[in-house]
């Protein structure tokens, strides 16, 4: 993956996180509901946070399918 494309994806991921963890969308999850015995709001925050970390790892570790120059 080219450096410019990786930078664009990281910036897009930053803004997606900014929107996801901002008030209007977080208010959607703020209800007195339980999921598997856990309150919905903290559970939703944890799941969103885990998705953001997984997406960040995917962007950073992806090489774009270019052949490796580190040997066989």
mmCIF file of C-alpha atoms in Angstrom:
data_model
loop_
_atom_site.group_PDB
_atom_site.id
_atom_site.type_symbol
_atom_site.label_atom_id
_atom_site.label_comp_id
_atom_site.label_asym_id
_atom_site.label_seq_id
_atom_site.Cartn_x
_atom_site.Cartn_y
_atom_site.Cartn_z
ATOM 1 C CA UNK A 1 0.000 0.000 0.000
ATOM 2 C CA UNK A 2 1.359 3.395 -0.864
ATOM 3 C CA UNK A 3 2.098 5.791 1.960
ATOM 4 C CA UNK A 4 -0.429 8.327 0.634
ATOM 5 C CA UNK A 5 -3.251 5.782 0.606
ATOM 6 C CA UNK A 6 -2.381 4.631 4.128
ATOM 7 C CA UNK A 7 -2.413 8.239 5.332
ATOM 8 C CA UNK A 8 -5.804 8.837 3.727
ATOM 9 C CA UNK A 9 -7.222 5.739 5.394
ATOM 10 C CA UNK A 10 -5.837 6.757 8.782
ATOM 11 C CA UNK A 11 -7.356 10.232 8.449
ATOM 12 C CA UNK A 12 -10.695 8.689 7.438
ATOM 13 C CA UNK A 13 -10.500 6.332 10.426
ATOM 14 C CA UNK A 14 -9.778 9.279 12.731
ATOM 15 C CA UNK A 15 -12.836 11.162 11.517
ATOM 16 C CA UNK A 16 -14.989 8.010 11.714
ATOM 17 C CA UNK A 17 -13.929 7.648 15.354
ATOM 18 C CA UNK A 18 -14.584 11.315 15.987
ATOM 19 C CA UNK A 19 -18.120 10.955 14.656
ATOM 20 C CA UNK A 20 -18.745 7.594 16.360
ATOM 21 C CA UNK A 21 -17.666 8.814 19.811
ATOM 22 C CA UNK A 22 -19.392 12.201 19.618
ATOM 23 C CA UNK A 23 -22.656 13.141 21.332
ATOM 24 C CA UNK A 24 -25.365 12.608 18.709
ATOM 25 C CA UNK A 25 -24.448 8.994 17.975
ATOM 26 C CA UNK A 26 -23.576 8.105 21.565
ATOM 27 C CA UNK A 27 -27.024 9.300 22.632
ATOM 28 C CA UNK A 28 -28.509 6.476 20.543
ATOM 29 C CA UNK A 29 -27.012 3.903 22.919
ATOM 30 C CA UNK A 30 -27.897 5.645 26.216
ATOM 31 C CA UNK A 31 -30.922 3.572 27.269
ATOM 32 C CA UNK A 32 -31.746 1.449 30.293
ATOM 33 C CA UNK A 33 -31.352 -1.784 28.317
ATOM 34 C CA UNK A 34 -29.136 -4.767 29.039
ATOM 35 C CA UNK A 35 -27.337 -6.991 26.534
ATOM 36 C CA UNK A 36 -26.334 -10.381 27.961
ATOM 37 C CA UNK A 37 -26.688 -8.888 31.441
ATOM 38 C CA UNK A 38 -24.478 -5.880 30.639
ATOM 39 C CA UNK A 39 -25.702 -2.287 30.316
ATOM 40 C CA UNK A 40 -26.081 -1.260 26.659
ATOM 41 C CA UNK A 41 -24.124 2.015 26.774
ATOM 42 C CA UNK A 42 -20.782 0.699 28.120
ATOM 43 C CA UNK A 43 -21.121 -2.422 25.980
ATOM 44 C CA UNK A 44 -21.649 -0.327 22.848
ATOM 45 C CA UNK A 45 -18.676 1.892 23.750
ATOM 46 C CA UNK A 46 -16.435 -1.141 24.192
ATOM 47 C CA UNK A 47 -17.576 -2.712 20.907
ATOM 48 C CA UNK A 48 -17.062 0.552 18.978
ATOM 49 C CA UNK A 49 -13.638 0.967 20.578
ATOM 50 C CA UNK A 50 -12.655 -2.611 19.661
ATOM 51 C CA UNK A 51 -13.817 -2.088 16.064
ATOM 52 C CA UNK A 52 -11.741 1.089 15.816
ATOM 53 C CA UNK A 53 -8.648 -0.725 17.122
ATOM 54 C CA UNK A 54 -9.181 -3.627 14.698
ATOM 55 C CA UNK A 55 -9.600 -1.217 11.775
ATOM 56 C CA UNK A 56 -6.449 0.655 12.795
ATOM 57 C CA UNK A 57 -4.490 -2.611 12.993
ATOM 58 C CA UNK A 58 -5.828 -3.669 9.588
ATOM 59 C CA UNK A 59 -4.763 -0.379 7.976
ATOM 60 C CA UNK A 60 -1.323 -0.385 9.592
ATOM 61 C CA UNK A 61 -0.501 -4.045 8.880
ATOM 62 C CA UNK A 62 -1.859 -4.234 5.340
ATOM 63 C CA UNK A 63 0.863 -4.262 2.695
ATOM 64 C CA UNK A 64 -1.365 -4.017 -0.383
ATOM 65 C CA UNK A 65 -0.340 -7.389 -1.788
ATOM 66 C CA UNK A 66 3.106 -6.214 -2.867
ATOM 67 C CA UNK A 67 5.748 -8.951 -2.979
ATOM 68 C CA UNK A 68 7.926 -9.055 0.091
ATOM 69 C CA UNK A 69 11.628 -8.285 -0.193
ATOM 70 C CA UNK A 70 12.459 -10.046 3.095
ATOM 71 C CA UNK A 71 13.386 -13.368 1.555
ATOM 72 C CA UNK A 72 11.440 -16.561 0.765
#
